[in-house]
Short mmCIF file of C-alpha atoms in Angstrom, two decimals:
data_model
loop_
_atom_site.label_atom_id
_atom_site.label_comp_id
_atom_site.label_asym_id
_atom_site.label_seq_id
_atom_site.Cartn_x
_atom_site.Cartn_y
_atom_site.Cartn_z
CA MET A 1 0.03 0.18 -0.05
CA LEU A 2 1.17 3.25 -0.65
CA TYR A 3 -0.28 5.24 2.33
CA SER A 4 2.18 7.53 4.20
CA LYS A 5 3.29 7.27 7.60
CA ILE A 6 1.07 9.99 8.23
CA VAL A 7 -1.95 8.58 6.62
CA LEU A 8 -1.71 4.84 8.81
CA ASP A 9 -0.70 7.39 11.98
CA HIS A 10 -4.23 8.89 11.53
CA PHE A 11 -5.98 5.58 10.93
CA GLN A 12 -4.56 3.64 13.35
CA ASN A 13 -4.79 7.40 16.15
CA PRO A 14 -7.64 8.87 14.34
CA ARG A 15 -7.72 12.80 16.53
CA ASN A 16 -11.76 13.20 17.74
CA GLN A 17 -13.06 9.73 16.87
CA GLY A 18 -16.65 9.80 17.59
CA LYS A 19 -19.66 11.48 18.63
CA ILE A 20 -21.20 14.88 20.90
CA ALA A 21 -23.95 14.45 22.71
CA ASN A 22 -26.38 17.52 21.97
CA PRO A 23 -24.18 19.06 18.18
CA ASP A 24 -25.10 21.99 17.36
CA ALA A 25 -25.20 21.02 12.96
CA ILE A 26 -24.65 16.99 11.81
CA SER A 27 -23.80 15.91 8.59
CA GLN A 28 -23.74 12.79 6.38
CA VAL A 29 -22.34 12.10 3.48
CA GLY A 30 -20.99 9.69 0.49
CA ASN A 31 -22.56 6.34 0.29
CA PRO A 32 -22.99 2.54 0.74
CA VAL A 33 -23.18 1.57 -2.90
CA CYS A 34 -19.73 3.56 -3.29
CA GLY A 35 -18.40 2.21 0.28
CA ASP A 36 -17.44 4.83 2.21
CA ILE A 37 -19.60 7.18 4.67
CA MET A 38 -18.63 10.05 7.02
CA LYS A 39 -21.35 12.28 9.36
CA ILE A 40 -19.62 14.55 11.17
CA TYR A 41 -21.19 16.10 14.53
CA LEU A 42 -19.86 20.44 14.71
CA LYS A 43 -20.24 21.98 18.61
CA ILE A 44 -19.78 25.71 18.11
CA ASN A 45 -19.47 28.59 20.13
CA LYS A 46 -22.67 30.90 19.52
CA LYS A 47 -20.18 33.95 20.50
CA ASN A 48 -17.42 34.05 18.35
CA ASN A 49 -19.04 31.16 15.70
CA LYS A 50 -16.03 29.26 16.44
CA ILE A 51 -15.32 25.17 16.32
CA GLU A 52 -15.69 24.71 19.39
CA ASP A 53 -15.39 20.64 18.83
CA ILE A 54 -15.93 18.20 16.34
CA LYS A 55 -16.43 14.71 16.43
CA PHE A 56 -16.07 11.96 13.23
CA GLU A 57 -17.85 8.97 12.41
CA THR A 58 -16.79 7.24 9.09
CA LEU A 59 -16.77 3.87 7.55
CA GLY A 60 -15.11 3.59 4.51
CA CYS A 61 -11.28 2.76 3.45
CA GLY A 62 -7.60 3.86 5.06
CA ALA A 63 -7.86 6.86 3.77
CA ALA A 64 -11.52 8.52 4.36
CA ILE A 65 -9.83 7.29 8.00
CA ALA A 66 -7.45 9.29 8.10
CA CYS A 67 -9.24 12.08 5.70
CA SER A 68 -11.53 12.08 8.26
CA SER A 69 -9.86 12.35 11.54
CA VAL A 70 -7.40 15.09 9.78
CA VAL A 71 -10.91 17.31 8.82
CA THR A 72 -11.14 17.21 12.42
CA GLN A 73 -8.67 18.32 13.65
CA ALA A 74 -7.28 21.14 10.52
CA ALA A 75 -10.75 22.68 12.22
CA LYS A 76 -10.71 22.41 15.35
CA GLY A 77 -11.03 25.78 16.76
CA LYS A 78 -11.27 27.82 13.34
CA THR A 79 -14.32 30.32 12.47
CA LEU A 80 -17.02 29.00 10.36
CA THR A 81 -15.57 31.75 7.99
CA ASN A 82 -12.19 29.77 8.06
CA ALA A 83 -13.45 26.41 8.27
CA LEU A 84 -15.23 26.70 5.42
CA LYS A 85 -11.39 28.55 3.91
CA LEU A 86 -10.29 24.28 4.47
CA ASP A 87 -9.91 22.81 1.09
CA LYS A 88 -9.20 19.20 0.26
CA ASN A 89 -5.04 20.04 -0.64
CA ILE A 90 -5.13 21.16 3.04
CA ILE A 91 -6.35 17.67 3.65
CA LEU A 92 -3.53 16.11 1.67
CA LYS A 93 -0.62 18.38 2.59
CA LYS A 94 -1.25 17.33 6.60
CA LEU A 95 -1.29 13.58 5.27
CA GLY A 96 1.79 13.63 3.49
CA GLY A 97 -0.48 13.35 -0.37
CA LEU A 98 -2.44 10.21 -1.40
CA PRO A 99 -2.28 7.54 -4.24
CA ALA A 100 -4.27 9.06 -7.23
CA GLN A 101 -7.57 6.78 -6.30
CA LYS A 102 -8.09 8.21 -3.24
CA VAL A 103 -7.92 12.13 -3.84
CA HIS A 104 -11.63 11.63 -3.78
CA CYS A 105 -11.60 10.92 -0.27
CA SER A 106 -10.00 14.04 0.75
CA MET A 107 -12.39 15.86 -0.91
CA LEU A 108 -14.95 13.90 1.34
CA SER A 109 -13.68 14.75 4.36
CA ILE A 110 -13.91 18.81 3.39
CA GLU A 111 -18.39 18.19 1.59
CA ALA A 112 -18.47 16.74 5.34
CA LEU A 113 -17.23 20.05 6.83
CA HIS A 114 -18.82 21.83 4.50
CA LYS A 115 -22.22 20.27 5.44
CA ALA A 116 -22.36 20.33 8.34
CA ILE A 117 -21.01 24.13 8.72
CA ASN A 118 -23.87 24.99 5.85
CA ASP A 119 -27.07 22.99 7.06
CA TYR A 120 -25.16 25.18 11.37
CA LEU A 121 -26.37 28.59 9.16
CA LYS A 122 -29.31 27.56 7.58
CA LYS A 123 -30.59 26.39 10.65
CA PRO A 124 -33.62 28.69 11.92
CA ASN A 125 -34.93 30.76 15.65
CA GLU A 126 -30.97 30.18 16.42
CA LYS A 127 -29.37 33.40 17.80
CA LYS A 128 -26.19 33.38 15.95
CA ASN A 129 -24.37 35.03 13.91
CA ARG A 130 -25.23 35.41 10.46
CA LYS A 131 -22.81 37.75 8.98
CA ILE A 132 -20.52 35.71 7.69
CA ASN A 133 -19.44 34.61 4.26
CA THR A 134 -20.26 31.11 3.29
CA LYS A 135 -18.90 31.08 0.05
CA ASN A 136 -16.68 28.84 -0.34
CA MET B 1 6.44 -9.59 14.39
CA LYS B 2 6.55 -12.93 12.81
CA ARG B 3 4.29 -12.27 9.59
CA ILE B 4 1.20 -14.72 8.40
CA TYR B 5 0.47 -14.49 4.58
CA PHE B 6 -3.08 -15.49 3.69
CA ASP B 7 -3.57 -14.69 0.41
CA ASN B 8 -2.32 -17.71 -1.93
CA ALA B 9 -5.27 -17.06 -4.32
CA ALA B 10 -3.30 -13.94 -5.34
CA THR B 11 0.27 -16.33 -5.49
CA THR B 12 2.33 -18.80 -3.24
CA LYS B 13 6.09 -19.14 -1.99
CA ILE B 14 8.06 -21.23 -4.73
CA ASP B 15 8.79 -24.06 -2.44
CA GLU B 16 12.71 -24.80 -2.02
CA SER B 17 12.79 -28.09 -4.07
CA VAL B 18 10.87 -26.42 -6.96
CA MET B 19 13.46 -23.12 -6.51
CA LYS B 20 16.49 -26.39 -6.16
CA ALA B 21 15.07 -27.86 -9.33
CA MET B 22 15.57 -24.61 -11.34
CA ILE B 23 19.02 -23.29 -10.11
CA PRO B 24 21.50 -25.57 -12.52
CA TYR B 25 19.29 -23.82 -15.54
CA PHE B 26 19.94 -20.98 -14.67
CA ASN B 27 24.69 -20.71 -15.04
CA LEU B 28 24.94 -25.26 -15.85
CA GLU B 29 22.54 -26.12 -18.67
CA PHE B 30 22.23 -22.72 -19.71
CA GLY B 31 21.66 -23.17 -23.60
CA ASN B 32 19.24 -22.66 -25.84
CA ALA B 33 16.21 -24.89 -25.78
CA SER B 34 15.66 -25.03 -29.60
CA SER B 35 19.91 -25.99 -30.22
CA ILE B 36 21.32 -28.49 -31.71
CA HIS B 37 24.91 -28.11 -29.75
CA GLU B 38 24.54 -30.32 -26.06
CA PHE B 39 23.96 -27.00 -24.24
CA GLY B 40 20.74 -26.98 -26.62
CA GLN B 41 20.10 -30.97 -26.04
CA LYS B 42 20.34 -30.63 -22.41
CA ALA B 43 18.02 -26.99 -21.58
CA GLU B 44 15.53 -29.62 -24.33
CA ALA B 45 15.94 -32.67 -22.24
CA GLY B 46 14.40 -30.30 -19.31
CA VAL B 47 11.83 -29.03 -21.06
CA LEU B 48 11.41 -32.03 -22.10
CA ASN B 49 11.07 -33.40 -19.04
CA ALA B 50 7.90 -31.17 -17.60
CA LYS B 51 5.75 -31.21 -20.39
CA TYR B 52 5.96 -35.08 -20.03
CA ILE B 53 5.49 -34.64 -15.94
CA ILE B 54 2.66 -31.75 -16.75
CA SER B 55 0.91 -34.69 -19.92
CA LYS B 56 0.87 -37.37 -16.91
CA PHE B 57 -1.12 -35.11 -14.05
CA LEU B 58 -3.81 -34.29 -16.75
CA ASN B 59 -3.52 -37.71 -18.62
CA CYS B 60 -2.59 -35.87 -21.96
CA LYS B 61 -0.07 -36.46 -24.37
CA PRO B 62 3.21 -33.88 -24.14
CA ASN B 63 2.83 -32.92 -27.61
CA GLU B 64 -1.17 -31.03 -25.83
CA ILE B 65 0.95 -29.05 -23.79
CA ILE B 66 1.34 -25.83 -24.62
CA PHE B 67 3.73 -23.58 -22.64
CA THR B 68 2.77 -19.09 -21.84
CA SER B 69 3.98 -17.01 -19.21
CA GLY B 70 0.80 -17.51 -17.16
CA ALA B 71 -3.08 -17.86 -17.48
CA THR B 72 -3.31 -14.10 -18.68
CA GLU B 73 -1.43 -15.50 -21.75
CA SER B 74 -3.15 -18.79 -22.24
CA ASN B 75 -6.33 -18.04 -21.47
CA ASN B 76 -6.21 -14.23 -24.24
CA THR B 77 -4.45 -16.99 -26.37
CA ILE B 78 -7.45 -19.83 -26.13
CA LEU B 79 -10.60 -17.05 -26.63
CA GLN B 80 -8.39 -14.41 -29.24
CA GLY B 81 -7.23 -18.09 -31.28
CA VAL B 82 -10.81 -19.48 -31.61
CA PHE B 83 -12.38 -15.69 -32.30
CA SER B 84 -9.77 -14.36 -34.97
CA ASP B 85 -12.34 -14.29 -37.07
CA PHE B 86 -14.70 -12.39 -34.94
CA LYS B 87 -17.23 -14.93 -36.31
CA GLY B 88 -19.12 -17.10 -33.43
CA HIS B 89 -21.14 -18.12 -30.16
CA LEU B 90 -19.29 -17.20 -26.95
CA ILE B 91 -20.73 -19.17 -23.65
CA THR B 92 -18.92 -17.14 -20.25
CA THR B 93 -19.48 -16.46 -17.26
CA MET B 94 -20.33 -13.31 -15.47
CA PHE B 95 -17.89 -14.25 -12.62
CA GLU B 96 -14.76 -15.02 -14.62
CA HIS B 97 -11.21 -14.12 -13.97
CA PRO B 98 -10.53 -10.87 -15.87
CA CYS B 99 -8.69 -12.16 -18.52
CA VAL B 100 -11.23 -14.35 -19.43
CA LEU B 101 -13.64 -11.32 -18.79
CA GLU B 102 -12.29 -9.28 -20.45
CA THR B 103 -10.81 -11.19 -23.59
CA ALA B 104 -13.94 -11.70 -23.76
CA LYS B 105 -15.21 -8.39 -23.60
CA TYR B 106 -12.76 -7.77 -26.21
CA LEU B 107 -14.45 -10.24 -28.70
CA LEU B 108 -17.83 -8.91 -27.82
CA ARG B 109 -17.10 -5.16 -29.25
CA ARG B 110 -15.67 -6.71 -32.43
CA GLY B 111 -18.10 -7.94 -33.75
CA VAL B 112 -18.54 -12.28 -32.00
CA ASP B 113 -21.75 -12.44 -30.06
CA VAL B 114 -20.78 -13.21 -26.37
CA THR B 115 -23.30 -14.48 -23.37
CA PHE B 116 -22.37 -14.15 -20.36
CA ILE B 117 -24.75 -16.81 -17.76
CA ALA B 118 -24.65 -15.94 -14.11
CA PRO B 119 -23.30 -17.42 -11.57
CA GLU B 120 -26.03 -18.89 -8.70
CA LYS B 121 -26.30 -17.67 -5.49
CA ASN B 122 -23.90 -19.35 -4.10
CA GLY B 123 -21.31 -19.38 -6.96
CA VAL B 124 -21.39 -22.29 -8.72
CA ILE B 125 -22.31 -22.14 -12.24
CA ASP B 126 -25.95 -24.10 -12.84
CA PRO B 127 -25.47 -26.22 -15.80
CA GLN B 128 -29.07 -26.21 -17.93
CA LYS B 129 -28.21 -21.95 -18.58
CA ILE B 130 -25.54 -23.09 -20.40
CA PHE B 131 -26.65 -25.82 -22.17
CA ARG B 132 -29.82 -23.56 -23.29
CA ALA B 133 -27.97 -20.55 -23.99
CA ILE B 134 -25.75 -22.93 -26.47
CA LYS B 135 -26.77 -21.28 -30.29
CA GLU B 136 -26.01 -23.32 -33.63
CA ASP B 137 -22.65 -20.30 -34.14
CA THR B 138 -22.10 -21.32 -30.55
CA ARG B 139 -17.53 -22.28 -31.01
CA LEU B 140 -16.37 -22.08 -27.70
CA VAL B 141 -17.71 -22.03 -24.04
CA SER B 142 -15.41 -21.14 -22.16
CA ILE B 143 -16.44 -21.72 -17.98
CA MET B 144 -13.85 -22.04 -14.63
CA TYR B 145 -12.72 -24.58 -12.97
CA ALA B 146 -12.94 -22.51 -9.29
CA ASN B 147 -13.20 -19.36 -8.75
CA ASN B 148 -10.76 -17.38 -7.56
CA GLU B 149 -12.52 -15.17 -5.02
CA VAL B 150 -15.34 -16.87 -3.02
CA GLY B 151 -13.34 -19.92 -3.97
CA THR B 152 -16.68 -22.17 -5.46
CA VAL B 153 -16.06 -25.28 -7.60
CA SER B 154 -18.29 -25.73 -10.35
CA ASN B 155 -19.05 -29.19 -11.83
CA ILE B 156 -17.09 -29.16 -15.10
CA ALA B 157 -16.80 -32.90 -15.37
CA HIS B 158 -21.54 -33.13 -16.18
CA ILE B 159 -20.78 -29.52 -18.49
CA GLY B 160 -17.93 -31.50 -20.38
CA LYS B 161 -20.01 -34.52 -20.71
CA LYS B 162 -22.93 -32.85 -22.28
CA ILE B 163 -20.97 -30.95 -24.25
CA GLU B 164 -20.10 -33.79 -25.95
CA GLU B 165 -23.21 -35.45 -26.41
CA LEU B 166 -24.16 -32.50 -28.22
CA ASN B 167 -21.38 -32.10 -30.42
CA GLN B 168 -21.88 -35.81 -31.53
CA LYS B 169 -24.78 -34.06 -33.85
CA ARG B 170 -23.70 -31.28 -34.73
CA ILE B 171 -22.06 -30.46 -37.21
CA ASN B 172 -20.13 -26.91 -35.95
CA LYS B 173 -18.25 -28.43 -32.81
CA ILE B 174 -18.26 -27.26 -29.34
CA LEU B 175 -15.10 -26.15 -27.97
CA PHE B 176 -15.09 -26.63 -24.21
CA HIS B 177 -12.72 -24.59 -21.88
CA THR B 178 -11.91 -24.67 -18.47
CA ASP B 179 -9.21 -21.89 -16.30
CA ALA B 180 -8.10 -24.25 -13.39
CA VAL B 181 -5.44 -21.84 -12.30
CA GLN B 182 -7.25 -22.23 -8.62
CA ALA B 183 -8.46 -25.87 -8.77
CA CYS B 184 -5.14 -27.30 -10.49
CA TYR B 185 -4.24 -28.04 -6.75
CA PHE B 186 -7.34 -28.90 -5.74
CA ARG B 187 -9.37 -31.35 -8.02
CA ASP B 188 -9.43 -34.04 -10.33
CA MET B 189 -6.96 -32.40 -13.16
CA ASP B 190 -7.77 -35.39 -15.69
CA VAL B 191 -8.93 -34.08 -18.81
CA LYS B 192 -10.42 -37.34 -19.94
CA LYS B 193 -12.98 -36.97 -17.16
CA LEU B 194 -13.27 -33.06 -17.40
CA ARG B 195 -13.84 -34.15 -21.45
CA THR B 196 -12.15 -30.11 -21.96
CA ASP B 197 -10.63 -29.03 -25.00
CA PHE B 198 -8.20 -27.19 -23.72
CA VAL B 199 -7.43 -26.21 -19.77
CA SER B 200 -5.58 -22.99 -18.28
CA ILE B 201 -3.30 -23.49 -15.49
CA SER B 202 -0.42 -21.28 -13.88
CA SER B 203 2.69 -22.41 -11.70
CA HIS B 204 2.75 -19.83 -9.63
CA LYS B 205 -0.67 -20.83 -7.48
CA ILE B 206 1.27 -23.57 -6.85
CA TYR B 207 4.80 -23.22 -5.79
CA GLY B 208 6.34 -22.86 -8.94
CA PRO B 209 7.70 -20.00 -10.49
CA LYS B 210 6.00 -16.77 -11.69
CA GLY B 211 6.00 -15.92 -15.39
CA ILE B 212 5.38 -19.27 -16.90
CA GLY B 213 2.09 -21.57 -17.56
CA ALA B 214 0.20 -23.50 -19.82
CA PHE B 215 -2.59 -24.82 -21.45
CA PHE B 216 -3.77 -28.69 -22.34
CA MET B 217 -5.18 -27.88 -26.28
CA ARG B 218 -6.50 -31.33 -27.56
CA GLU B 219 -4.89 -32.50 -30.36
CA HIS B 220 -6.14 -31.49 -34.18
CA THR B 221 -7.38 -28.51 -32.21
CA LYS B 222 -7.31 -25.45 -34.35
CA LEU B 223 -6.10 -22.24 -33.05
CA SER B 224 -4.75 -18.96 -34.29
CA PRO B 225 -1.66 -17.89 -33.02
CA LEU B 226 -1.32 -14.41 -31.21
CA MET B 227 2.33 -13.96 -31.43
CA TYR B 228 5.05 -14.95 -34.72
CA GLY B 229 8.00 -15.44 -34.66
CA GLY B 230 9.43 -19.45 -34.32
CA HIS B 231 8.09 -22.27 -34.32
CA GLN B 232 8.62 -23.30 -30.47
CA GLU B 233 5.05 -24.84 -28.78
CA TYR B 234 3.99 -25.80 -32.87
CA GLY B 235 3.71 -21.96 -33.77
CA ILE B 236 0.86 -21.40 -31.26
CA ARG B 237 3.10 -19.71 -28.54
CA PRO B 238 6.60 -18.88 -30.65
CA GLY B 239 10.02 -17.13 -28.42
CA THR B 240 12.16 -19.33 -26.52
CA TYR B 241 11.53 -21.48 -24.08
CA ASN B 242 11.74 -19.97 -20.04
CA VAL B 243 13.50 -23.38 -19.28
CA PRO B 244 14.54 -23.08 -15.54
CA ALA B 245 11.00 -22.14 -15.18
CA ILE B 246 9.81 -24.75 -16.47
CA ILE B 247 12.60 -27.13 -14.97
CA GLY B 248 10.38 -25.39 -11.78
CA PHE B 249 6.62 -25.24 -13.00
CA GLY B 250 7.67 -29.39 -13.40
CA LYS B 251 8.22 -29.39 -9.93
CA ALA B 252 5.32 -27.88 -8.70
CA ILE B 253 3.48 -30.05 -10.74
CA GLN B 254 5.28 -33.51 -9.53
CA LEU B 255 4.18 -32.76 -6.14
CA ILE B 256 1.04 -32.46 -5.86
CA SER B 257 1.32 -36.34 -8.16
CA SER B 258 2.88 -37.27 -4.85
CA LYS B 259 1.41 -39.29 -1.89
CA ASN B 260 1.96 -36.07 0.16
CA HIS B 261 -0.40 -33.98 -0.77
CA LYS B 262 -3.38 -35.48 -0.09
CA LYS B 263 -2.53 -34.78 3.38
CA THR B 264 -1.66 -31.43 3.31
CA ILE B 265 -4.91 -30.58 1.50
CA GLU B 266 -5.99 -32.26 4.72
CA LYS B 267 -4.90 -30.17 7.11
CA MET B 268 -5.42 -26.80 4.93
CA LYS B 269 -9.72 -28.42 4.96
CA LYS B 270 -9.22 -28.47 8.80
CA ILE B 271 -7.42 -24.34 9.56
CA ARG B 272 -10.74 -23.69 6.96
CA ASP B 273 -13.15 -25.03 8.62
CA PHE B 274 -11.74 -23.61 11.82
CA ILE B 275 -12.26 -19.01 10.91
CA ILE B 276 -15.04 -20.12 8.52
CA LYS B 277 -16.68 -21.41 11.91
CA GLU B 278 -15.05 -18.57 14.41
CA SER B 279 -15.47 -15.48 11.84
CA LEU B 280 -19.52 -16.20 12.09
CA LYS B 281 -19.24 -16.40 15.79
CA ILE B 282 -18.76 -12.14 15.13
CA LYS B 283 -21.50 -10.08 14.35
CA GLY B 284 -22.59 -9.43 11.12
CA VAL B 285 -20.67 -12.34 9.81
CA PHE B 286 -21.27 -13.78 6.80
CA LEU B 287 -19.29 -16.82 4.39
CA ASN B 288 -20.07 -15.93 1.09
CA GLY B 289 -19.71 -18.68 -1.78
CA ASP B 290 -21.52 -22.27 -1.19
CA ARG B 291 -20.41 -24.08 2.59
CA GLU B 292 -19.38 -27.58 0.91
CA GLN B 293 -18.56 -26.69 -3.09
CA ARG B 294 -15.67 -24.83 -1.90
CA LEU B 295 -11.79 -25.10 -2.69
CA GLU B 296 -10.01 -25.91 0.82
CA ASN B 297 -8.09 -22.83 0.74
CA ASN B 298 -11.10 -20.50 0.61
CA ILE B 299 -12.74 -18.11 2.58
CA ASN B 300 -14.86 -15.27 1.48
CA LEU B 301 -16.21 -13.15 4.32
CA LEU B 302 -18.67 -10.42 4.10
CA PHE B 303 -18.98 -8.40 6.50
CA GLU B 304 -21.50 -5.86 7.65
CA ASN B 305 -21.00 -1.58 8.72
CA ILE B 306 -16.94 -2.80 8.00
CA GLU B 307 -14.90 -1.50 5.00
CA GLY B 308 -13.42 -4.01 3.14
CA GLU B 309 -9.91 -2.24 2.18
CA SER B 310 -9.75 -0.71 5.90
CA LEU B 311 -9.74 -4.32 7.58
CA LEU B 312 -6.87 -5.30 5.01
CA LEU B 313 -4.96 -2.45 6.57
CA LYS B 314 -5.46 -3.26 9.78
CA LEU B 315 -4.54 -6.84 9.87
CA ASP B 316 -1.85 -5.80 7.26
CA LEU B 317 -0.04 -3.79 9.70
CA GLU B 318 -0.90 -6.67 11.94
CA GLY B 319 1.46 -8.37 9.69
CA ILE B 320 -1.84 -10.41 8.43
CA ALA B 321 -2.20 -10.26 4.41
CA CYS B 322 -5.35 -11.10 2.91
CA SER B 323 -7.19 -9.73 -0.15
CA THR B 324 -10.51 -8.16 -0.73
CA GLY B 325 -13.19 -7.20 -3.28
CA SER B 326 -13.76 -3.96 -2.40
CA ALA B 327 -13.29 -0.85 -5.03
CA CYS B 328 -11.01 1.14 -2.96
CA ALA B 329 -8.98 -1.65 -2.78
CA SER B 330 -9.15 -2.13 -5.96
CA GLY B 331 -8.44 1.63 -7.72
CA SER B 332 -11.52 1.50 -10.35
CA LEU B 333 -15.00 2.89 -8.92
CA SER B 334 -16.89 -1.01 -8.24
CA ALA B 335 -16.59 -3.34 -6.15
CA SER B 336 -15.74 -7.01 -6.94
CA HIS B 337 -17.71 -7.88 -9.90
CA VAL B 338 -17.79 -11.72 -8.75
CA LEU B 339 -19.62 -10.77 -5.38
CA LEU B 340 -21.95 -8.53 -7.76
CA SER B 341 -22.62 -11.26 -10.04
CA MET B 342 -23.80 -13.59 -7.38
CA GLY B 343 -26.74 -10.97 -6.24
CA ILE B 344 -23.96 -9.79 -3.26
CA LYS B 345 -25.50 -6.27 -2.57
CA PRO B 346 -22.67 -3.04 -3.86
CA GLU B 347 -22.69 -1.33 0.11
CA ASN B 348 -21.98 -4.89 1.51
CA ALA B 349 -19.96 -6.16 -2.06
CA HIS B 350 -17.39 -3.15 -0.39
CA GLY B 351 -16.99 -5.32 3.24
CA SER B 352 -15.43 -8.58 2.10
CA LEU B 353 -12.56 -10.24 2.85
CA ARG B 354 -10.91 -13.32 1.31
CA ILE B 355 -8.37 -15.22 3.22
CA SER B 356 -6.97 -18.04 1.06
CA LEU B 357 -4.56 -20.76 2.37
CA GLY B 358 -1.60 -21.98 1.44
CA LYS B 359 0.83 -25.72 2.66
CA TYR B 360 2.97 -22.91 4.37
CA ASN B 361 0.11 -22.14 7.11
CA THR B 362 -0.44 -23.45 10.29
CA MET B 363 -3.71 -23.70 13.11
CA GLU B 364 -1.70 -21.10 14.78
CA GLU B 365 -1.84 -18.72 12.62
CA ALA B 366 -5.75 -19.36 12.48
CA GLU B 367 -5.83 -18.07 15.73
CA ARG B 368 -3.59 -15.64 15.87
CA PHE B 369 -5.84 -14.41 12.33
CA ILE B 370 -8.58 -15.17 14.41
CA ILE B 371 -8.08 -12.54 17.78
CA THR B 372 -6.41 -10.27 15.14
CA LEU B 373 -9.55 -10.63 13.93
CA LYS B 374 -11.92 -9.51 16.27
CA LYS B 375 -10.62 -7.30 17.21
CA SER B 376 -9.56 -4.86 14.95
CA VAL B 377 -13.81 -5.13 13.34
CA GLY B 378 -14.52 -4.06 16.30
CA GLN B 379 -12.12 -1.11 16.08
CA LEU B 380 -13.46 -0.14 12.65
CA ARG B 381 -16.79 -0.63 14.31
CA GLU B 382 -16.18 2.29 16.62
CA PHE B 383 -15.71 4.14 13.53
CA SER B 384 -18.80 3.42 11.57
CA PRO B 385 -21.59 6.09 12.49
CA PHE B 386 -23.87 2.15 12.15
CA LYS B 387 -23.32 0.69 15.00
#
């Protein structure tokens, strides 16, 4: 297998793996037919719009698990605006690269993060700072 | 960490005695087997002896054996050779090895009429489906003996017998081919009983060297060559003989004919049955392929809510080598064509793991495997959103 040592480390010791009890947002991307499913939980500090806590659950290959781990690590503590700026290249860089056929896993992890944030921003009836650029 | 090799359907470790038999043909009897001088004669004698051993094993004549570089070449030569004019009808199955399946698809694109028979849910071919597919212009029926992923065995002798009966009334005879690469070590390979016109076998699946294979071709059968150049193998497969590999292949076949062979298979069967029994105790684990009609070395498991590549990786990091039908491990976008052809849903096909045993595996290894498997499955399911 052409996985880097960093990928294998995240696969063996995933960061932020698990659930958040009362999350502010949840997203699920991927589908069983393609083999990979990622779920992301967010806890957001409403005062400063920062990601206070983030957890993931993933059914997928080694790369999918490693990408989930890295994306949560990268997003944690960031403002929603900055978290939405994260892209697949940052994930790939942090993992020391992925085999060509696994690059889509990094895209899936970004999709999961962005979906959770966007779902949160669309949620009505909640006090939150909406002055945020949702373009990514 | 002591490594465990459970991927013997992919390739096997060469037998020490096979390796020893090969060595003199690298640096001592290195001549070109087609040369007239003594160097050449010695090399040729080695080739002929290997051919003799293989012909005894298949119960055919030595001149009915054609050496190739392996099963991919054998199967390509047979299929493309029979349909060199791209006319007529081919019957094969949906779960053949890619070297048959992709060649059949190529022939289909070039105008050959091809019927792909689906296996039953248990991974065994229903002979009736083949007989029903036969047409007036059917030229070749190509059915694998044992499947490489799920290890299921089809009744080749029964199919061969029926085709032989049908041929008595036909002007255009049907040729019958079986890809016996996986079955070769475990099943009866007597071509008189199998009633085949072609049989493909490969050396590296049976503790011989890589890069050498052969096929049986019944005397007086016509076949167009894929390559042109030399007179070797009656012009069907020209090119200088790979003498050391041929010697090794012959030796590997000889080992199958030895007295200990039955015991070796018995041992594998015991380990196989232990692994199946213990694996099925884990929740959400199923066996792919028929429980009885399967090779003594094959275990193919389906894990609910686990992606096969991640399980393969976990095991590999613990020093255990297996294989999976998951798309994620193949580089393609879809799951194993074998599992899908058996009616297994894509979401489940991704969670498959193949354990293929070899003669060097032990019960201790199987026990360590089960412990590691339970641990890995637990961890991966913990990661999953489905619990």
